[in-house]
CSV table of C-alpha atoms in Angstrom, one decimal:
chain,number,residue,atom,x,y,z
A,230,UNK,CA,11.7,-57.2,-204.9
A,231,UNK,CA,8.4,-58.7,-206.0
A,232,UNK,CA,5.5,-56.2,-206.7
A,233,UNK,CA,2.0,-57.5,-206.4
A,234,UNK,CA,-1.2,-55.6,-207.1
A,235,UNK,CA,-1.7,-52.9,-204.5
A,236,UNK,CA,1.6,-53.6,-202.7
A,237,UNK,CA,4.7,-51.5,-202.2
A,238,UNK,CA,7.1,-54.4,-202.8
A,239,UNK,CA,8.5,-57.3,-200.9
A,240,UNK,CA,12.0,-58.7,-200.8
A,241,UNK,CA,12.5,-62.2,-201.9
A,242,UNK,CA,15.5,-64.6,-202.2
A,243,UNK,CA,17.1,-65.3,-205.6
A,244,UNK,CA,16.4,-69.0,-205.2
A,245,UNK,CA,12.6,-68.2,-205.0
A,246,UNK,CA,12.5,-66.3,-208.2
A,247,UNK,CA,11.6,-69.2,-210.4
A,248,UNK,CA,8.5,-69.9,-208.2
A,249,UNK,CA,7.3,-66.3,-207.7
A,250,UNK,CA,7.7,-65.4,-211.3
A,251,UNK,CA,4.8,-67.5,-212.3
A,252,UNK,CA,2.4,-65.6,-210.0
A,253,UNK,CA,-0.3,-63.6,-211.8
A,254,UNK,CA,-0.6,-59.8,-211.5
A,255,UNK,CA,2.9,-59.5,-210.1
A,256,UNK,CA,6.4,-58.7,-211.4
A,257,UNK,CA,9.9,-59.0,-210.1
A,258,UNK,CA,12.5,-56.1,-210.1
A,259,UNK,CA,16.2,-57.2,-209.6
A,260,UNK,CA,18.9,-54.6,-209.4
A,261,UNK,CA,22.6,-55.6,-209.9
A,262,UNK,CA,25.9,-53.9,-210.1
A,263,UNK,CA,28.7,-55.6,-212.1
A,264,UNK,CA,27.6,-59.2,-211.1
A,265,UNK,CA,29.9,-62.2,-211.2
A,266,UNK,CA,29.5,-64.7,-214.0
A,267,UNK,CA,28.4,-67.4,-211.7
A,268,UNK,CA,25.7,-65.3,-210.3
A,269,UNK,CA,24.5,-64.2,-213.8
A,270,UNK,CA,24.2,-67.9,-214.9
A,271,UNK,CA,22.0,-68.5,-211.8
A,272,UNK,CA,19.9,-65.5,-212.9
A,273,UNK,CA,19.7,-66.9,-216.4
A,274,UNK,CA,18.4,-70.1,-215.0
A,275,UNK,CA,15.8,-68.4,-212.7
A,276,UNK,CA,14.4,-66.1,-215.5
A,277,UNK,CA,15.1,-68.4,-218.5
A,278,UNK,CA,17.2,-65.8,-220.3
A,279,UNK,CA,19.0,-66.3,-223.6
A,280,UNK,CA,22.7,-67.2,-223.3
A,281,UNK,CA,23.7,-64.6,-225.9
A,282,UNK,CA,22.0,-61.9,-223.9
A,283,UNK,CA,23.8,-63.1,-220.8
A,284,UNK,CA,27.1,-63.0,-222.5
A,285,UNK,CA,26.5,-59.3,-223.6
A,286,UNK,CA,25.4,-58.4,-220.0
A,287,UNK,CA,28.6,-59.8,-218.5
A,288,UNK,CA,30.7,-57.6,-220.9
A,289,UNK,CA,30.7,-53.9,-220.5
A,290,UNK,CA,31.5,-51.5,-223.4
A,291,UNK,CA,28.4,-52.6,-225.3
A,292,UNK,CA,26.8,-50.2,-227.9
A,293,UNK,CA,23.4,-48.8,-226.9
A,294,UNK,CA,20.8,-51.1,-228.4
A,295,UNK,CA,17.5,-53.0,-227.9
A,296,UNK,CA,17.2,-56.6,-229.0
A,297,UNK,CA,14.5,-59.3,-228.5
A,298,UNK,CA,15.4,-62.7,-227.3
A,299,UNK,CA,12.3,-64.9,-227.1
A,300,UNK,CA,9.8,-63.4,-224.7
A,301,UNK,CA,12.2,-60.8,-223.2
A,302,UNK,CA,14.0,-57.7,-224.3
A,303,UNK,CA,17.7,-56.8,-223.8
A,304,UNK,CA,18.4,-53.1,-223.7
A,305,UNK,CA,21.8,-51.3,-223.3
A,306,UNK,CA,22.0,-47.6,-222.5
A,307,UNK,CA,24.9,-45.3,-221.6
A,308,UNK,CA,25.0,-43.5,-218.3
A,309,UNK,CA,26.8,-40.3,-217.4
A,310,UNK,CA,28.0,-38.9,-214.1
A,311,UNK,CA,29.7,-35.6,-213.4
A,312,UNK,CA,32.6,-35.9,-210.9
A,313,UNK,CA,34.2,-32.6,-210.1
A,314,UNK,CA,35.6,-31.4,-213.4
A,315,UNK,CA,35.5,-34.9,-215.0
A,316,UNK,CA,32.7,-36.6,-217.0
A,317,UNK,CA,32.4,-40.3,-216.3
A,318,UNK,CA,30.5,-42.7,-218.6
A,319,UNK,CA,29.1,-46.0,-217.7
A,320,UNK,CA,26.4,-48.5,-218.8
A,321,UNK,CA,23.2,-50.0,-217.7
A,322,UNK,CA,21.8,-53.2,-219.2
A,323,UNK,CA,18.2,-54.3,-218.9
A,324,UNK,CA,16.4,-57.5,-219.2
A,325,UNK,CA,12.7,-56.9,-219.3
A,326,UNK,CA,9.7,-59.3,-219.8
A,327,UNK,CA,6.0,-59.3,-219.0
A,328,UNK,CA,6.6,-59.9,-215.4
A,329,UNK,CA,10.3,-59.0,-214.5
A,330,UNK,CA,12.9,-56.3,-214.9
A,331,UNK,CA,16.6,-56.8,-214.3
A,332,UNK,CA,18.8,-53.7,-214.3
A,333,UNK,CA,22.6,-54.3,-214.4
A,334,UNK,CA,24.9,-51.3,-213.8
A,335,UNK,CA,28.5,-51.3,-215.1
A,336,UNK,CA,31.3,-48.8,-214.5
A,337,UNK,CA,30.7,-45.3,-213.2
A,338,UNK,CA,27.0,-45.2,-212.4
A,339,UNK,CA,24.8,-43.8,-209.6
A,340,UNK,CA,22.7,-46.2,-207.5
A,341,UNK,CA,19.1,-46.7,-208.5
A,342,UNK,CA,18.0,-47.3,-204.9
A,343,UNK,CA,16.3,-44.0,-204.7
A,344,UNK,CA,14.4,-44.6,-207.9
A,345,UNK,CA,13.1,-47.9,-206.5
A,346,UNK,CA,11.9,-46.1,-203.4
A,347,UNK,CA,10.1,-43.4,-205.4
A,348,UNK,CA,8.5,-46.0,-207.7
A,349,UNK,CA,7.4,-48.1,-204.8
A,350,UNK,CA,5.3,-45.2,-203.5
A,351,UNK,CA,3.3,-45.1,-206.7
A,352,UNK,CA,1.4,-48.4,-206.5
A,353,UNK,CA,-1.1,-47.3,-209.2
A,354,UNK,CA,1.7,-46.9,-211.8
A,355,UNK,CA,3.3,-50.2,-210.7
A,356,UNK,CA,0.1,-51.9,-211.7
A,357,UNK,CA,1.2,-51.4,-215.3
A,358,UNK,CA,4.0,-53.9,-214.7
A,359,UNK,CA,7.8,-53.6,-215.2
A,360,UNK,CA,7.4,-51.0,-217.9
A,361,UNK,CA,7.0,-48.3,-215.2
A,362,UNK,CA,10.3,-48.9,-213.3
A,363,UNK,CA,12.0,-49.1,-216.7
A,364,UNK,CA,10.6,-45.6,-217.5
A,365,UNK,CA,11.8,-44.3,-214.1
A,366,UNK,CA,15.4,-45.5,-214.7
A,367,UNK,CA,15.5,-44.2,-218.3
A,368,UNK,CA,14.1,-40.9,-217.2
A,369,UNK,CA,16.8,-40.7,-214.5
A,370,UNK,CA,19.5,-41.5,-217.1
A,371,UNK,CA,18.3,-39.0,-219.6
A,372,UNK,CA,18.1,-36.3,-216.9
A,373,UNK,CA,21.8,-37.0,-216.3
A,374,UNK,CA,22.4,-36.2,-219.9
A,375,UNK,CA,20.5,-32.9,-219.6
A,376,UNK,CA,22.4,-31.9,-216.4
A,377,UNK,CA,25.7,-32.5,-218.3
A,378,UNK,CA,24.6,-30.3,-221.2
A,379,UNK,CA,23.8,-27.4,-218.8
A,380,UNK,CA,27.1,-27.8,-217.1
A,381,UNK,CA,29.0,-27.8,-220.5
A,382,UNK,CA,26.9,-24.8,-221.7
A,383,UNK,CA,28.0,-22.8,-218.7
A,384,UNK,CA,31.7,-23.7,-219.3
A,385,UNK,CA,31.4,-22.7,-222.9
A,386,UNK,CA,30.1,-19.3,-221.9
A,387,UNK,CA,33.1,-18.9,-219.6
A,388,UNK,CA,35.5,-19.8,-222.4
A,389,UNK,CA,34.1,-17.4,-225.0
A,390,UNK,CA,36.1,-14.4,-223.6
A,391,UNK,CA,39.3,-16.5,-223.8
A,392,UNK,CA,38.6,-17.7,-227.3
A,393,UNK,CA,37.8,-14.2,-228.8
A,394,UNK,CA,41.3,-12.8,-228.4
A,395,UNK,CA,44.0,-12.2,-230.9
A,396,UNK,CA,46.6,-14.1,-228.9
A,397,UNK,CA,47.1,-17.8,-229.3
A,398,UNK,CA,46.1,-19.7,-226.2
A,399,UNK,CA,47.1,-23.4,-226.3
A,400,UNK,CA,45.3,-24.3,-223.1
A,401,UNK,CA,42.0,-22.7,-224.5
A,402,UNK,CA,42.3,-24.7,-227.7
A,403,UNK,CA,43.1,-27.9,-225.7
A,404,UNK,CA,40.0,-27.3,-223.6
A,405,UNK,CA,37.9,-26.8,-226.7
A,406,UNK,CA,39.0,-30.2,-228.0
A,407,UNK,CA,38.3,-31.9,-224.7
A,408,UNK,CA,34.8,-30.4,-224.5
A,409,UNK,CA,34.1,-31.4,-228.2
A,410,UNK,CA,35.1,-35.0,-227.3
A,411,UNK,CA,32.8,-35.0,-224.3
A,412,UNK,CA,29.9,-33.6,-226.3
A,413,UNK,CA,30.5,-36.3,-229.0
A,414,UNK,CA,30.3,-39.0,-226.3
A,415,UNK,CA,27.2,-37.4,-224.9
A,416,UNK,CA,25.6,-37.4,-228.3
A,417,UNK,CA,26.5,-41.0,-229.0
A,418,UNK,CA,24.9,-41.9,-225.6
A,419,UNK,CA,21.7,-39.9,-226.1
A,420,UNK,CA,20.9,-40.5,-229.8
A,421,UNK,CA,20.2,-44.3,-229.5
A,422,UNK,CA,17.8,-43.6,-226.6
A,423,UNK,CA,15.4,-42.1,-229.2
A,424,UNK,CA,15.4,-45.3,-231.3
A,425,UNK,CA,15.0,-47.5,-228.1
A,426,UNK,CA,12.0,-45.4,-227.0
A,427,UNK,CA,10.5,-45.6,-230.5
A,428,UNK,CA,10.7,-49.4,-230.6
A,429,UNK,CA,9.3,-49.7,-227.1
A,430,UNK,CA,6.3,-47.7,-228.0
A,431,UNK,CA,5.6,-49.2,-231.4
A,432,UNK,CA,6.7,-52.8,-231.2
A,433,UNK,CA,6.5,-53.9,-227.5
A,434,UNK,CA,3.1,-52.8,-226.3
A,435,UNK,CA,2.9,-55.9,-224.1
A,436,UNK,CA,5.7,-54.4,-221.9
A,437,UNK,CA,4.8,-50.7,-222.5
A,438,UNK,CA,1.0,-50.4,-222.4
A,439,UNK,CA,-0.8,-47.4,-223.8
A,440,UNK,CA,-0.9,-45.5,-220.4
A,441,UNK,CA,2.9,-45.7,-220.2
A,442,UNK,CA,3.6,-44.7,-223.8
A,443,UNK,CA,3.2,-41.0,-223.0
A,444,UNK,CA,5.9,-41.3,-220.4
A,445,UNK,CA,8.3,-43.0,-222.8
A,446,UNK,CA,7.6,-40.3,-225.4
A,447,UNK,CA,8.6,-37.8,-222.8
A,448,UNK,CA,12.0,-39.5,-222.3
A,449,UNK,CA,12.3,-39.7,-226.1
A,450,UNK,CA,11.7,-36.0,-226.3
A,451,UNK,CA,14.3,-35.2,-223.7
A,452,UNK,CA,16.9,-37.3,-225.3
A,453,UNK,CA,16.2,-35.5,-228.7
A,454,UNK,CA,16.8,-32.2,-227.0
A,455,UNK,CA,20.1,-33.5,-225.6
A,456,UNK,CA,21.2,-34.6,-229.1
A,457,UNK,CA,20.2,-31.1,-230.5
A,458,UNK,CA,21.9,-29.2,-227.7
A,459,UNK,CA,25.1,-31.3,-228.1
A,460,UNK,CA,25.2,-30.7,-231.8
A,461,UNK,CA,24.7,-27.0,-231.3
A,462,UNK,CA,27.4,-26.6,-228.7
A,463,UNK,CA,29.9,-28.6,-230.8
A,464,UNK,CA,29.2,-26.3,-233.7
A,465,UNK,CA,29.7,-23.3,-231.4
A,466,UNK,CA,33.0,-24.6,-230.2
A,467,UNK,CA,34.2,-25.2,-233.7
A,468,UNK,CA,33.2,-21.7,-234.8
A,469,UNK,CA,34.8,-20.2,-231.8
A,470,UNK,CA,38.1,-22.0,-232.4
A,471,UNK,CA,38.0,-20.9,-236.1
A,472,UNK,CA,37.4,-17.3,-235.0
A,473,UNK,CA,40.3,-17.5,-232.6
A,474,UNK,CA,42.7,-18.8,-235.2
A,475,UNK,CA,41.5,-16.2,-237.7
A,476,UNK,CA,42.2,-13.4,-235.1
A,477,UNK,CA,45.6,-14.8,-234.4
A,478,UNK,CA,46.3,-14.9,-238.2
A,479,UNK,CA,45.1,-11.3,-238.6
A,480,UNK,CA,47.3,-10.2,-235.8
A,481,UNK,CA,50.3,-12.0,-237.3
A,482,UNK,CA,49.6,-10.3,-240.6
A,483,UNK,CA,49.5,-6.9,-238.9
A,484,UNK,CA,53.0,-7.6,-237.4
A,485,UNK,CA,54.3,-8.7,-240.8
A,486,UNK,CA,53.0,-5.5,-242.4
A,487,UNK,CA,54.7,-3.3,-239.8
A,488,UNK,CA,57.9,-5.2,-240.2
A,489,UNK,CA,57.7,-4.8,-244.0
A,490,UNK,CA,56.9,-1.0,-243.6
A,491,UNK,CA,59.8,-0.4,-241.4
A,492,UNK,CA,62.0,-2.4,-243.8
A,493,UNK,CA,61.0,-0.1,-246.6
A,494,UNK,CA,61.7,3.0,-244.5
A,495,UNK,CA,65.1,1.8,-243.6
A,496,UNK,CA,65.9,0.8,-247.1
A,497,UNK,CA,66.4,4.4,-248.2
A,498,UNK,CA,69.3,5.3,-245.8
A,499,UNK,CA,70.8,1.9,-246.4
A,500,UNK,CA,71.0,2.5,-250.1
A,501,UNK,CA,72.3,6.1,-249.8
A,502,UNK,CA,74.8,5.4,-247.1
A,503,UNK,CA,76.0,2.3,-248.9
A,504,UNK,CA,76.5,4.5,-252.0
A,505,UNK,CA,78.6,7.1,-250.1
A,506,UNK,CA,80.5,4.3,-248.4
A,507,UNK,CA,82.2,3.4,-251.7
A,508,UNK,CA,85.8,4.8,-252.0
A,509,UNK,CA,85.7,6.7,-255.3
A,510,UNK,CA,88.0,9.7,-255.8
A,511,UNK,CA,85.7,11.4,-258.3
A,512,UNK,CA,82.4,10.9,-256.5
A,513,UNK,CA,80.0,13.9,-257.1
A,514,UNK,CA,80.0,16.5,-254.3
A,515,UNK,CA,82.5,14.4,-252.4
A,516,UNK,CA,84.4,17.6,-251.4
A,517,UNK,CA,81.5,19.9,-251.4
A,518,UNK,CA,81.2,21.8,-248.1
A,519,UNK,CA,77.4,21.1,-247.5
A,520,UNK,CA,77.2,17.7,-249.1
A,521,UNK,CA,76.9,15.8,-245.8
A,522,UNK,CA,74.0,17.8,-244.3
A,523,UNK,CA,72.3,17.9,-247.7
A,524,UNK,CA,72.4,14.1,-248.1
A,525,UNK,CA,71.4,13.6,-244.4
A,526,UNK,CA,68.5,16.0,-244.8
A,527,UNK,CA,67.4,14.3,-248.0
A,528,UNK,CA,67.6,10.8,-246.5
A,529,UNK,CA,65.6,12.0,-243.4
A,530,UNK,CA,63.0,13.7,-245.5
A,531,UNK,CA,62.5,10.6,-247.8
A,532,UNK,CA,62.1,8.4,-244.7
A,533,UNK,CA,59.5,10.8,-243.2
A,534,UNK,CA,57.5,10.9,-246.5
A,535,UNK,CA,57.6,7.1,-246.9
A,536,UNK,CA,56.6,6.6,-243.2
A,537,UNK,CA,53.7,9.1,-243.6
A,538,UNK,CA,52.5,7.3,-246.7
A,539,UNK,CA,52.7,3.9,-245.0
A,540,UNK,CA,50.9,5.2,-241.9
A,541,UNK,CA,48.0,6.5,-243.9
A,542,UNK,CA,47.7,3.2,-245.8
A,543,UNK,CA,47.5,1.3,-242.5
A,544,UNK,CA,50.8,-0.5,-242.7
A,545,UNK,CA,52.3,1.2,-239.7
């Protein structure tokens, strides 16, 4: 699409880009999804792009960054999409110059067609050049980060009851680990957006004029909130897991204390009965008439006294 002053956009052929791109007061917006190398080399020729940037754009799994190649910028940001219970990460690469914007989606990423339609309706903002559609896409990507933080926050609230129990739950611990991994990926995606926005505002005013800088700062602020929320939630999950393990340890200690207490109680009859089990002819009171009930009563009384003492001390 080519956007001229006061227009809502007009479709053009790729072969005509090299001619239209030299028009004054207009810019071209090209949206691609995982293009073939042969097509990207044609795009490189039409827009006079650097070969190193084209090489990066053809390869997914790039780190988020912003780099200048001649008169154009190459930007990489991570995208996120929530599919049922899974979190899917993708990438979007941008080539942006004074009069063109190329967006290239890789992996799991939603279409930007609705963003193009919304931006086309605001002809006044399109008058600022390709910086406005760049803002629209970045804002949409960061909003996806925010939606994921809200979803993960709700899941953490649901997990709190399961974590604050004295019984070990392997599934809950595994879920905590999975969520911590997702939060780390989210943080690594959102954190570089702050630096990208800072560079766009301070160093590339020819692409982001002053009227658009407030919008880019808004994206930067939202990305900063996502980073803060992700860090806070990871810390909460770590604390919850430590509390759960501490509760399990305390519960195990209580069991050990009870077993030790009962062992002490049973030690008394064990010793006495073992003593009387020895076959000595001259054992004291061996032939006494009331020796058995006296010994039995003494044993039972000693056990009751020891049990009472352990009960008061909290061991039983």
